[in-house]
Tab-separated table of N, CA and C in Angstrom:
chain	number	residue	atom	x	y	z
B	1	UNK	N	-31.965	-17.715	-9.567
B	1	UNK	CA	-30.674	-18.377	-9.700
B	1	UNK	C	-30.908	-19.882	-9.740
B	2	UNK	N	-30.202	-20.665	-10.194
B	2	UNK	CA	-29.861	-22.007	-10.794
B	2	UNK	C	-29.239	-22.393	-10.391
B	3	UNK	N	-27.748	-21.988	-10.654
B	3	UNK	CA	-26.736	-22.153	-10.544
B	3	UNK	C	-25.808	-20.768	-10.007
B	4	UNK	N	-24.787	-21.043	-8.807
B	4	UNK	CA	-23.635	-19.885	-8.726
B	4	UNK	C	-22.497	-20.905	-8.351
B	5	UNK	N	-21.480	-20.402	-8.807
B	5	UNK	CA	-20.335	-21.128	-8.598
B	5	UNK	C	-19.536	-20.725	-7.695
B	6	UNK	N	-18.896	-21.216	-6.751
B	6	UNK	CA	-18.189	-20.956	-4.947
B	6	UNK	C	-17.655	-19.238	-5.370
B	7	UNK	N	-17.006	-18.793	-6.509
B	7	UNK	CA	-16.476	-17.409	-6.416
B	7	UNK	C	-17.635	-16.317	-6.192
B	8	UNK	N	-18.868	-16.609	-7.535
B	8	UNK	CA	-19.968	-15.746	-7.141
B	8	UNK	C	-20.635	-15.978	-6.219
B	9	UNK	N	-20.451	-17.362	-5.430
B	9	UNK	CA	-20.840	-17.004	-3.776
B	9	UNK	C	-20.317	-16.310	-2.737
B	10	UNK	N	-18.826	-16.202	-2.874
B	10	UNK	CA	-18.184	-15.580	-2.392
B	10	UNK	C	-18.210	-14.012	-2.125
B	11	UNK	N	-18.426	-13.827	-3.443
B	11	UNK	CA	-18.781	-12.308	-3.885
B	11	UNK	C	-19.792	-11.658	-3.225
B	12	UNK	N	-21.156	-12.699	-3.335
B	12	UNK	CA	-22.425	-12.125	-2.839
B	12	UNK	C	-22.431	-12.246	-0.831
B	13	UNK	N	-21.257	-12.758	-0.568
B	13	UNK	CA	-21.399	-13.184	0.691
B	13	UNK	C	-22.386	-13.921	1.140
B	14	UNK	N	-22.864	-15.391	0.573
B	14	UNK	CA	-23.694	-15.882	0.464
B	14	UNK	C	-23.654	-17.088	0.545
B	15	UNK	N	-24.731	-18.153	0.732
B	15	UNK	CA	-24.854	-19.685	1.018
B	15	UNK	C	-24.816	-19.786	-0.827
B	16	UNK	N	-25.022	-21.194	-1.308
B	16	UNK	CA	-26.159	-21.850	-2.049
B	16	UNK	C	-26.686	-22.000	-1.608
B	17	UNK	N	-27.532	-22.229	-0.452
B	17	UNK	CA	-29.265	-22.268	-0.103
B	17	UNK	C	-29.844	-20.789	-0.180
B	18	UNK	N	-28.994	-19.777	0.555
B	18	UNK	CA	-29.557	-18.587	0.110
B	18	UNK	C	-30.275	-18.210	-1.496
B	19	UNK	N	-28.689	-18.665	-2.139
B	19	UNK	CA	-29.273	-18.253	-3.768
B	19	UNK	C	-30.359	-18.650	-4.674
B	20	UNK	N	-29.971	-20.218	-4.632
B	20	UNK	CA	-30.620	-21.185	-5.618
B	20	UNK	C	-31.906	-20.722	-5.284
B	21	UNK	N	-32.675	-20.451	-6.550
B	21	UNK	CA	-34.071	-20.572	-6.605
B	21	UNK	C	-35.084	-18.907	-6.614
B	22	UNK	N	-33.491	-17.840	-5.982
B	22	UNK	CA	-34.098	-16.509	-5.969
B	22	UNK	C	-33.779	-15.749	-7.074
B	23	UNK	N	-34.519	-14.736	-7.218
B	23	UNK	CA	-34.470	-13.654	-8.052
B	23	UNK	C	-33.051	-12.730	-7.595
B	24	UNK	N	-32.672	-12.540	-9.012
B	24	UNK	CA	-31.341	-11.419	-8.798
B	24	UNK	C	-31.559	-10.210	-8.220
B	25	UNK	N	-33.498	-9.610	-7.888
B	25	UNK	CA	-33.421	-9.220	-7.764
B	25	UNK	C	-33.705	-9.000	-5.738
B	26	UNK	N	-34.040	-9.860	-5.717
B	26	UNK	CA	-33.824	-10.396	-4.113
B	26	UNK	C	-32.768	-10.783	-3.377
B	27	UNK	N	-31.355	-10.999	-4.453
B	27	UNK	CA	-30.700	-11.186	-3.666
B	27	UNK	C	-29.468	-9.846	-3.871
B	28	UNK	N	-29.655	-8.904	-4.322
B	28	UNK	CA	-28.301	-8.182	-4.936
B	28	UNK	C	-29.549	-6.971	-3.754
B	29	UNK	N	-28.527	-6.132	-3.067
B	29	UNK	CA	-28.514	-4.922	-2.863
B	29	UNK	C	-29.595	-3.848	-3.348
B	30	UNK	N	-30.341	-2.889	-3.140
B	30	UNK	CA	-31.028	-2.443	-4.111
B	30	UNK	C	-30.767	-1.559	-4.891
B	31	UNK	N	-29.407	-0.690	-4.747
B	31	UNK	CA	-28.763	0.318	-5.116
B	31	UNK	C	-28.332	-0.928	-6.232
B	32	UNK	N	-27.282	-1.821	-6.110
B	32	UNK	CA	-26.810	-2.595	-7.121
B	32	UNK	C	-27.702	-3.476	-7.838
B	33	UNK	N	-29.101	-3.703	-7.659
B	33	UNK	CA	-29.911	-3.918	-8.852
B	33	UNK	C	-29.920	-3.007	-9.633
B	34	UNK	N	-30.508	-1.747	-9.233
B	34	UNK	CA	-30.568	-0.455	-10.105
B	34	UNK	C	-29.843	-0.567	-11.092
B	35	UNK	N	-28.578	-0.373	-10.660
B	35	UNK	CA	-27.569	-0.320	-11.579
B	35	UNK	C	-27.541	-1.151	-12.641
B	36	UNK	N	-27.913	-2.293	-12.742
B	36	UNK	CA	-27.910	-3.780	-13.663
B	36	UNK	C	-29.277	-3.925	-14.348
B	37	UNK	N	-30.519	-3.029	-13.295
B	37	UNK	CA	-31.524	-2.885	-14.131
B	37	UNK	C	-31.675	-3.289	-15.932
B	38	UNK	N	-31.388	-1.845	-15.984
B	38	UNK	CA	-31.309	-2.178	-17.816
B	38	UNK	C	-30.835	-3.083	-18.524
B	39	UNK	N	-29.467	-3.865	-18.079
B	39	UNK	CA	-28.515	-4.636	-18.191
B	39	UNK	C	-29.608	-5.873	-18.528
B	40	UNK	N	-30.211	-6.324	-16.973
B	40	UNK	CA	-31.071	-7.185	-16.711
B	40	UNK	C	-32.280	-7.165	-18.147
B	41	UNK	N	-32.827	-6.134	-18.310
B	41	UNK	CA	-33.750	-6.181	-19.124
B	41	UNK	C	-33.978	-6.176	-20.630
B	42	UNK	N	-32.257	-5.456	-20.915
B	42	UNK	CA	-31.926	-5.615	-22.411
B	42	UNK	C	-31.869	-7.391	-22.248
B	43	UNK	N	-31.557	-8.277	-21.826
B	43	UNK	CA	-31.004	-9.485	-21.802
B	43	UNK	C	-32.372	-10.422	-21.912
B	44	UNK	N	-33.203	-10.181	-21.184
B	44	UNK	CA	-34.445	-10.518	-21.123
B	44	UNK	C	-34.956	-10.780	-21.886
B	45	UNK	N	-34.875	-9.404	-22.921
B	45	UNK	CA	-35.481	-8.871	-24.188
B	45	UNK	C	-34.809	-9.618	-25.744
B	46	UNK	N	-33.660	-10.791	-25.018
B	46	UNK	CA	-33.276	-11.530	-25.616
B	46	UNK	C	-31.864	-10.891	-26.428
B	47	UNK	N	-30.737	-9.993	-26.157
B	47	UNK	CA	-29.878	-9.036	-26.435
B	47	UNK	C	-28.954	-9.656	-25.559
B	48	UNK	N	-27.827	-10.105	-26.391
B	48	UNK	CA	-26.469	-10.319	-24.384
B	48	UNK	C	-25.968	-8.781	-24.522
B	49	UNK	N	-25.462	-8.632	-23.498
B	49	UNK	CA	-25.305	-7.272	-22.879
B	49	UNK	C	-23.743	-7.769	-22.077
B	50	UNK	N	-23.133	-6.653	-22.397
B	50	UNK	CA	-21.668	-6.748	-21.832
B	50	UNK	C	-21.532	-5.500	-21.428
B	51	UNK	N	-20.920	-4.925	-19.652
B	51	UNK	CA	-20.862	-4.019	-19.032
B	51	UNK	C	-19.858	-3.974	-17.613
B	52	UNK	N	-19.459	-3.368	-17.358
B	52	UNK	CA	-18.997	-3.205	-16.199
B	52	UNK	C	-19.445	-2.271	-14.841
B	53	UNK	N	-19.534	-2.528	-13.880
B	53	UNK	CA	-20.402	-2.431	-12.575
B	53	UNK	C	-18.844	-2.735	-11.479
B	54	UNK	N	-19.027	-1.538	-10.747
B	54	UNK	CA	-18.729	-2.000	-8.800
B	54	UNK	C	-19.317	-2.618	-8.320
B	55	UNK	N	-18.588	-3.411	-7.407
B	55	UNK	CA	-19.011	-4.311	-6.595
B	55	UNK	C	-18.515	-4.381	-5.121
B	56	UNK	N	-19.227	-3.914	-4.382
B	56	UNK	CA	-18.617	-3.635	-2.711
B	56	UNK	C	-19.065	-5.040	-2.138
B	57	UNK	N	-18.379	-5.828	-1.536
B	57	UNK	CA	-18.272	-6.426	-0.456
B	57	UNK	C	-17.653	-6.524	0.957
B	58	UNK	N	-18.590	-6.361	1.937
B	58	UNK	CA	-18.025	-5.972	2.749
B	58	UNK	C	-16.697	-4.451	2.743
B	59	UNK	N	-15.907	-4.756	2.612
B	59	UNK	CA	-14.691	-3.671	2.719
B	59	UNK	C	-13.633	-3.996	1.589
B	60	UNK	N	-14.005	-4.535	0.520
B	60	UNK	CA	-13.589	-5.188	-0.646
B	60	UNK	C	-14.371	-4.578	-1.774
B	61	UNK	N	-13.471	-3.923	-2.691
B	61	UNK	CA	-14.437	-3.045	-3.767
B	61	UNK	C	-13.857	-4.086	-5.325
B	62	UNK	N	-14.591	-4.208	-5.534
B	62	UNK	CA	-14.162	-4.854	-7.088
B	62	UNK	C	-14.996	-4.128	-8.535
B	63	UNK	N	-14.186	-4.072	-9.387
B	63	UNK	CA	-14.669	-3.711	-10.652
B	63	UNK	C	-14.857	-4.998	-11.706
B	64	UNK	N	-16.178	-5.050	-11.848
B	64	UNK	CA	-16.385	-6.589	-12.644
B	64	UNK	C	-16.851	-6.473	-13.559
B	65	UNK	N	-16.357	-7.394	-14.671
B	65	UNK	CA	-16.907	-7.178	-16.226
B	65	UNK	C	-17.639	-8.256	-16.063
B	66	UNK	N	-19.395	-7.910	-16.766
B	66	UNK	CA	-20.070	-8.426	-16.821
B	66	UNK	C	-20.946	-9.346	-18.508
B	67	UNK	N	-21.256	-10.279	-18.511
B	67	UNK	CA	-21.658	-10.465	-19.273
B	67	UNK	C	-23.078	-11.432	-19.331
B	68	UNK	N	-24.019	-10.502	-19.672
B	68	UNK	CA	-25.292	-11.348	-19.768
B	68	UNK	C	-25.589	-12.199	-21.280
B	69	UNK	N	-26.234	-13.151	-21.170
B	69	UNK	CA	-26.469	-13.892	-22.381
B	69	UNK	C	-27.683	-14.399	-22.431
B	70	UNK	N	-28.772	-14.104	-22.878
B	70	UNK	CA	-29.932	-15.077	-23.082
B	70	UNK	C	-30.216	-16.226	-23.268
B	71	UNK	N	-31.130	-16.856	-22.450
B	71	UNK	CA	-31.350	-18.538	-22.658
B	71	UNK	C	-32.427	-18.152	-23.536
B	72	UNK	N	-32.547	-18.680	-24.602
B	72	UNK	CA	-33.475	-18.520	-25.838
B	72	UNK	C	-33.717	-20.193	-26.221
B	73	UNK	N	-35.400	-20.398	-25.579
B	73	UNK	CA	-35.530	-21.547	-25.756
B	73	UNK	C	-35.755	-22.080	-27.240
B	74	UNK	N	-36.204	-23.230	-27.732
B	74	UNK	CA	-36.185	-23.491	-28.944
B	74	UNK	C	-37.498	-22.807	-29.542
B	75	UNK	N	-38.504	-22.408	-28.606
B	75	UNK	CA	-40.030	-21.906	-29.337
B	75	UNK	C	-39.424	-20.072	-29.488
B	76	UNK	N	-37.967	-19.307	-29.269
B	76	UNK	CA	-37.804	-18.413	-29.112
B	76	UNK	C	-38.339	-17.707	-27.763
B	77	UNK	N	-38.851	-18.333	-26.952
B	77	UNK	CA	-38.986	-17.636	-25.644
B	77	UNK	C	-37.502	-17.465	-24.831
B	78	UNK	N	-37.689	-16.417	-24.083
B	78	UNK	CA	-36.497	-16.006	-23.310
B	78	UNK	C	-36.594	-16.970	-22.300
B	79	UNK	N	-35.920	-17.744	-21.096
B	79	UNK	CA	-36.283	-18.279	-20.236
B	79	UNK	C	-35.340	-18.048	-18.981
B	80	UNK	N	-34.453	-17.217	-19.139
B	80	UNK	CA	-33.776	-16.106	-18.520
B	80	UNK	C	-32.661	-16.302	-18.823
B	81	UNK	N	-31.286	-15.744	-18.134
B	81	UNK	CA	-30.325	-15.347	-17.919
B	81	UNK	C	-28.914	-16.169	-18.034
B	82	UNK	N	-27.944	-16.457	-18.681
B	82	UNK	CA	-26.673	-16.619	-18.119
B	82	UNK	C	-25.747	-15.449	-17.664
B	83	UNK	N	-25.366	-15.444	-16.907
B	83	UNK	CA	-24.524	-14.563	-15.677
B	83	UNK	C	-22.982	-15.061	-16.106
B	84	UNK	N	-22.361	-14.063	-16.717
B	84	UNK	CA	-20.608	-14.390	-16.348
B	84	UNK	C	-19.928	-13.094	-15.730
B	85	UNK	N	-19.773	-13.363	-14.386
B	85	UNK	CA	-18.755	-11.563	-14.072
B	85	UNK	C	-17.672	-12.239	-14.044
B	86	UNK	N	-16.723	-11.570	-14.011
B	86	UNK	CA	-14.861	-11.527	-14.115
B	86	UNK	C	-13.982	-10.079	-13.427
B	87	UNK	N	-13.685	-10.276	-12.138
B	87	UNK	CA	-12.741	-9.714	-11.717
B	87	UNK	C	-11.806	-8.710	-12.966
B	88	UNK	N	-12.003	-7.567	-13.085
B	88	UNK	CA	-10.970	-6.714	-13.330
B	88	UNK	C	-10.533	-5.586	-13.337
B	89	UNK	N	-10.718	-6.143	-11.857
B	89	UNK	CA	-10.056	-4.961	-10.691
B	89	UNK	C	-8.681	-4.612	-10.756
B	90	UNK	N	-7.515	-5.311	-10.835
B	90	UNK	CA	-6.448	-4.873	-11.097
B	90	UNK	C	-6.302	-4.773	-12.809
B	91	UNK	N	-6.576	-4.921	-13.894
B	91	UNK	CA	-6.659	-4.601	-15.081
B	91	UNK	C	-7.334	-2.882	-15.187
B	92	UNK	N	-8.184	-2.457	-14.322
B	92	UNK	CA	-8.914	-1.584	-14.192
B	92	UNK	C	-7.616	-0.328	-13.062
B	93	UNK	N	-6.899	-0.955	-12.590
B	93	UNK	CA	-6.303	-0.038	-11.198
B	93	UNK	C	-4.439	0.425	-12.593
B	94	UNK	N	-4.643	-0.560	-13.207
B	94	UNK	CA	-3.067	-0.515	-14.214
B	94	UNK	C	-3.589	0.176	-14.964
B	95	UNK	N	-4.557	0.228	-15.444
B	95	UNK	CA	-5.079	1.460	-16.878
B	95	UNK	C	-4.950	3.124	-15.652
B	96	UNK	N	-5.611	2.722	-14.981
B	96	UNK	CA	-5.718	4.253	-14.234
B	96	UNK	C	-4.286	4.711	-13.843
B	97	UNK	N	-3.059	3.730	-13.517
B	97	UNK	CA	-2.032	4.613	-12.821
B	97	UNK	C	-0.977	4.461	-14.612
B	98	UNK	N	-1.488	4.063	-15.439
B	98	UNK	CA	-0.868	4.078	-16.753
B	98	UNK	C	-1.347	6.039	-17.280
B	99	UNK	N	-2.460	5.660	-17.240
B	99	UNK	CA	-3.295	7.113	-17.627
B	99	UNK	C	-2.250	8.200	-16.662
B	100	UNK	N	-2.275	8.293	-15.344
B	100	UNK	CA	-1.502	8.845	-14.812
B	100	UNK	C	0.127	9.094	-14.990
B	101	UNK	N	0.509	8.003	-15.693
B	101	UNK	CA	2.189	8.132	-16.102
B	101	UNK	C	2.220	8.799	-17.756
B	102	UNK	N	0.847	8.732	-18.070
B	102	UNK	CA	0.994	9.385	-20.096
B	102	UNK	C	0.908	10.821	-19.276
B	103	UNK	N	0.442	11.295	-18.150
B	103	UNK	CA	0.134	12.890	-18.505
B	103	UNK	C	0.919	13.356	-17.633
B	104	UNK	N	1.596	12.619	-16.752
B	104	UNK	CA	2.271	13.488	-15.570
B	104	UNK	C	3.874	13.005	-15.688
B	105	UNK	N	5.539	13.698	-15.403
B	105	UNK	CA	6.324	13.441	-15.971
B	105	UNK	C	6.750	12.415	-14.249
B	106	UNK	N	7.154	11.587	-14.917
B	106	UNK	CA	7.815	10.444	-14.140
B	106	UNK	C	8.591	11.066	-12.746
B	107	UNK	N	9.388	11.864	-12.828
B	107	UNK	CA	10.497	12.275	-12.266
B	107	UNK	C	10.452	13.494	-11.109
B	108	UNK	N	9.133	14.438	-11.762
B	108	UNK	CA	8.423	15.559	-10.823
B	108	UNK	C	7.425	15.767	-10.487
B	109	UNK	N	6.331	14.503	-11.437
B	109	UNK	CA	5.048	14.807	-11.492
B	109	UNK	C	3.958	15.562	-11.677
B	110	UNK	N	4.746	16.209	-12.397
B	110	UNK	CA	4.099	17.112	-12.959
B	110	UNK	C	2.968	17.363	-14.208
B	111	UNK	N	2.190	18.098	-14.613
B	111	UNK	CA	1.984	17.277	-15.877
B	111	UNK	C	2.616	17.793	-16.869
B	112	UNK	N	3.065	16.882	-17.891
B	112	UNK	CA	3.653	16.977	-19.045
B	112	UNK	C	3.094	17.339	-20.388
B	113	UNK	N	3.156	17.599	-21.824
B	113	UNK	CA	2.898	17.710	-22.667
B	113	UNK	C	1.776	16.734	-22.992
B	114	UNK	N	1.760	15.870	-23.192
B	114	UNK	CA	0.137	15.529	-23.164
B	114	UNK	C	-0.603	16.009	-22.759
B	115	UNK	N	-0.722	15.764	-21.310
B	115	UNK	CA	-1.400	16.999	-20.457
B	115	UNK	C	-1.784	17.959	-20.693
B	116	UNK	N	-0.806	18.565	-21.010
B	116	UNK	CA	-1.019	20.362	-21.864
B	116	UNK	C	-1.607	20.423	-22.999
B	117	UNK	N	-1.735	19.502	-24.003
B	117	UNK	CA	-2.348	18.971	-24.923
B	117	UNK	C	-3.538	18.700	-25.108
B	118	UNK	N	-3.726	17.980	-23.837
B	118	UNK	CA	-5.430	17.441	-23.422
B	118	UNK	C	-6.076	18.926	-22.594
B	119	UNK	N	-5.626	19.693	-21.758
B	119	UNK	CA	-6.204	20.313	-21.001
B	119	UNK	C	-6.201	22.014	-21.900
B	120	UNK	N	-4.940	22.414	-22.158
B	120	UNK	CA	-4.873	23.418	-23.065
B	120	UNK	C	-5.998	23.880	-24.030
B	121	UNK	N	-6.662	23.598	-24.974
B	121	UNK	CA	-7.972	23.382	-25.704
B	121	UNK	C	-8.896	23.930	-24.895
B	122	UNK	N	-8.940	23.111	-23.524
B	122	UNK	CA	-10.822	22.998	-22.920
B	122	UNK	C	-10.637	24.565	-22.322
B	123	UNK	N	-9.252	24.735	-21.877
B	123	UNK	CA	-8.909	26.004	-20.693
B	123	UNK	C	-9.327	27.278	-21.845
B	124	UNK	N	-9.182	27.035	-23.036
B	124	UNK	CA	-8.926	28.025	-24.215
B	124	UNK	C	-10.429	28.471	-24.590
B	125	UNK	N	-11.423	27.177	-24.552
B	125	UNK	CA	-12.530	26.892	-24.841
B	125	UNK	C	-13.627	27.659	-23.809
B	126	UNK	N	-13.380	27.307	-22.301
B	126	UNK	CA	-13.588	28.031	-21.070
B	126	UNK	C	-13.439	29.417	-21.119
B	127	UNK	N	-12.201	30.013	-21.593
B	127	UNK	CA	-11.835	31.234	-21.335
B	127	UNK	C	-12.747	32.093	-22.638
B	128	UNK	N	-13.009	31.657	-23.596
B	128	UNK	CA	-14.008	32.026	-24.824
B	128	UNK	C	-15.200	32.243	-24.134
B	129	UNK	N	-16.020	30.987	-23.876
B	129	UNK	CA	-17.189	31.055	-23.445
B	129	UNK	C	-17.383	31.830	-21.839
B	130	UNK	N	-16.545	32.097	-21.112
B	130	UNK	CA	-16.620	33.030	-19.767
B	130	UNK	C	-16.299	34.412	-20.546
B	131	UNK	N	-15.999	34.540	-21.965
B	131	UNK	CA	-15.272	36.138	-22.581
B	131	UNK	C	-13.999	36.262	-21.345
B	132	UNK	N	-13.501	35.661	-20.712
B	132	UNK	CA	-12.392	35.674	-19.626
B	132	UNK	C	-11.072	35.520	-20.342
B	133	UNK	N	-9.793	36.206	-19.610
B	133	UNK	CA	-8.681	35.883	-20.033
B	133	UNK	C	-8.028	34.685	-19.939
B	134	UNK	N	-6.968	34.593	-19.996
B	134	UNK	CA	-5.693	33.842	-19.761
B	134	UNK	C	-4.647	33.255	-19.720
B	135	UNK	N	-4.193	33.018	-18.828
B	135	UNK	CA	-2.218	33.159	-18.825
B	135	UNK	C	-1.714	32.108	-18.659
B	136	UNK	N	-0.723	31.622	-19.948
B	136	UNK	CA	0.298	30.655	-20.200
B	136	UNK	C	1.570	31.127	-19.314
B	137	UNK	N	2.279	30.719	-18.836
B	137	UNK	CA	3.774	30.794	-18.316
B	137	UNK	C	4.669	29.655	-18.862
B	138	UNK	N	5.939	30.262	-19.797
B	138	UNK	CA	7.135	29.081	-20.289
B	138	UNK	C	7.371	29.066	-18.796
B	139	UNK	N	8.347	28.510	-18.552
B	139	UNK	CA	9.312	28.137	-17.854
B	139	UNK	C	10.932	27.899	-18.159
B	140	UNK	N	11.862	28.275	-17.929
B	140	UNK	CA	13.364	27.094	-18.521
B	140	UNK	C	14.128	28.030	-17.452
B	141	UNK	N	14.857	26.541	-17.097
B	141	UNK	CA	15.557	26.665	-15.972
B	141	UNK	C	17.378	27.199	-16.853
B	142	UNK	N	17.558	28.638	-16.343
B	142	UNK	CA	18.649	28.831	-16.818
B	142	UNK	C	20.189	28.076	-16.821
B	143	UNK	N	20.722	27.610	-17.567
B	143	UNK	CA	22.277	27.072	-17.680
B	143	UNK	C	21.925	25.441	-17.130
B	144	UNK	N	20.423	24.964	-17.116
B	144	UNK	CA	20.549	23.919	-16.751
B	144	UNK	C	21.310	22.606	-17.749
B	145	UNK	N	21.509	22.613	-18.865
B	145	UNK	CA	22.533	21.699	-19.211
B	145	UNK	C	24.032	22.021	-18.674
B	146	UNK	N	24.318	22.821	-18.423
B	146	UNK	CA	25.626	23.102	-17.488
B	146	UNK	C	25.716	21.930	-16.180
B	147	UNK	N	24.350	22.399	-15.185
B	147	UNK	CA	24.262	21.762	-14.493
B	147	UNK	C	24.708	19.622	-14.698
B	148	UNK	N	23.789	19.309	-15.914
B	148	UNK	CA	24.011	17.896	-15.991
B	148	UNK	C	25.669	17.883	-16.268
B	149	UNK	N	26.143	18.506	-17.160
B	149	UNK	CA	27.646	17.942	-18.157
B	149	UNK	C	28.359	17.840	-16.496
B	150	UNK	N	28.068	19.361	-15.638
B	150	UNK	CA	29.564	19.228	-14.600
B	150	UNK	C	29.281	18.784	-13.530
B	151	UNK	N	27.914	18.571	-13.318
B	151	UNK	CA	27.488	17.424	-12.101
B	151	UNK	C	27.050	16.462	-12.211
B	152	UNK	N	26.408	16.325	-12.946
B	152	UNK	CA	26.151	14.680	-13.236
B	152	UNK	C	24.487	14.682	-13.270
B	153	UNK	N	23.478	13.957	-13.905
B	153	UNK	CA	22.237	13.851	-14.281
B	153	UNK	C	21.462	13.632	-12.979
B	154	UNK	N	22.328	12.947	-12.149
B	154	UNK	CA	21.842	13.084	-10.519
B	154	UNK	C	21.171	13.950	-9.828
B	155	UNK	N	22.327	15.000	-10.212
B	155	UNK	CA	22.239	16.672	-9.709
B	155	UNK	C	21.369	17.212	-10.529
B	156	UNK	N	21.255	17.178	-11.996
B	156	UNK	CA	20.000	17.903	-12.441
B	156	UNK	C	18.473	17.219	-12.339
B	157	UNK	N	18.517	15.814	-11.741
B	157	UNK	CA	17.056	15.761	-11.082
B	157	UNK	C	16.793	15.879	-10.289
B	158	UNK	N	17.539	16.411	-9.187
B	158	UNK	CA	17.406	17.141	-7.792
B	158	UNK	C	16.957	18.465	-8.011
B	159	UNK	N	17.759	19.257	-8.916
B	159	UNK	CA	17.379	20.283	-9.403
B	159	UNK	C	16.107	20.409	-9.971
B	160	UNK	N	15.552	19.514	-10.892
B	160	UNK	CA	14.304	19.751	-11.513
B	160	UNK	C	13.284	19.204	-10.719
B	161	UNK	N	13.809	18.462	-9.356
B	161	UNK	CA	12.523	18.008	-8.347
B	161	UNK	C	12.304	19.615	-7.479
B	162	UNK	N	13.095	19.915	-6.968
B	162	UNK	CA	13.345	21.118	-6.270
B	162	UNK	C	12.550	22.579	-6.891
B	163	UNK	N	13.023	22.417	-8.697
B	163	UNK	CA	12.034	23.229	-9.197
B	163	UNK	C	10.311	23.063	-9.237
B	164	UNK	N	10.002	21.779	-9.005
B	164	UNK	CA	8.708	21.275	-8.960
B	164	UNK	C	8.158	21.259	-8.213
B	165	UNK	N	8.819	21.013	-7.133
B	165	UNK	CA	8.258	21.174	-5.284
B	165	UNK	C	8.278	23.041	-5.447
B	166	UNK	N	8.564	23.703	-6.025
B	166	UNK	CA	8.763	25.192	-5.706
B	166	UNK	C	7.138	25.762	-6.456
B	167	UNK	N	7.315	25.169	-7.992
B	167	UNK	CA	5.999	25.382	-8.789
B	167	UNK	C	4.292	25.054	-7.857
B	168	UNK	N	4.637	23.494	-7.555
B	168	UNK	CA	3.785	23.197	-6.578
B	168	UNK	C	3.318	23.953	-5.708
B	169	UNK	N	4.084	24.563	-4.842
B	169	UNK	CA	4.104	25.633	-3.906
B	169	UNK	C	2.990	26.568	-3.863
């Protein structure tokens, strides 16, 4: 290291006297070198490399996009590394509970037609390759548009939570 700037000190739980002057690989974890290994060595090899890696600190988990870049001196020698990580941990936590709202229905949580879409196939695929059966069930809740017109849309999502907590069951 050369250079770290107060956040990636932060990160590493670390001085600048600690850093400056050590190897990434002396100062990172050894489980989390591993991981960056290749990363590290495509970059080396004079390749920038863009990836994403966990990052535990202390009791603080972060998902960081990484980006290596080669110092490529003027004779073409490598002479190591520029380092850029970037926090995107909450960019990373909104894709996952987004993913969760495309397949499951808002209202019962259930999963929905996508869902059935995405999973239907593999279950079909499974049941081929085991030579095993298996069973679809419709569902429809009888006279339930009755329910909305003379009670109100209120009452039929009580109703269709009630049916979901029952399925669940």
């Amino acid at each position: 290291y050369r250079f770290v700037n107060r956040t990636g000190l932060d990160w590493l739980c670390r001085s600048a006297d600690q850093v400056i002057g050590q190897r990434i690989g002396d100062i990172l974890r050894p489980i989390a070198y591993e991981r960056r290994r290749a990363a590290i060595e495509q970059g080396l090899a004079g390749r920038r490399v863009t990836f994403e890696a966990e990052s535990i600190t202390g009791d603080v988990t972060r998902i960081l996009h990484y980006d290596y870049i080669p110092d490529i001196e003027p004779d073409g020698r490598v002479a190591g590394l520029y380092g850029l990580a970037t926090d995107v941990s909450a960019l990373k936590n909104v894709e996952r509970q987004l993913s969760l709202l495309v397949r499951a229905d808002v209202l019962t949580g259930l999963a929905n037609r996508y869902a059935f879409n995405e999973t239907f196939p593999l279950a079909l695929s499974r049941a081929r390759r085991a030579m095993a059966g298996i069973a679809l069930m419709y569902l429809d809740i009888d006279h339930f548009k009755s329910i909305n017109d003379t009670l109100g849309h209120a009452a039929g999502d009580e109703v269709l939570k009630a049916f979901a907590a029952r399925l669940q069951q």
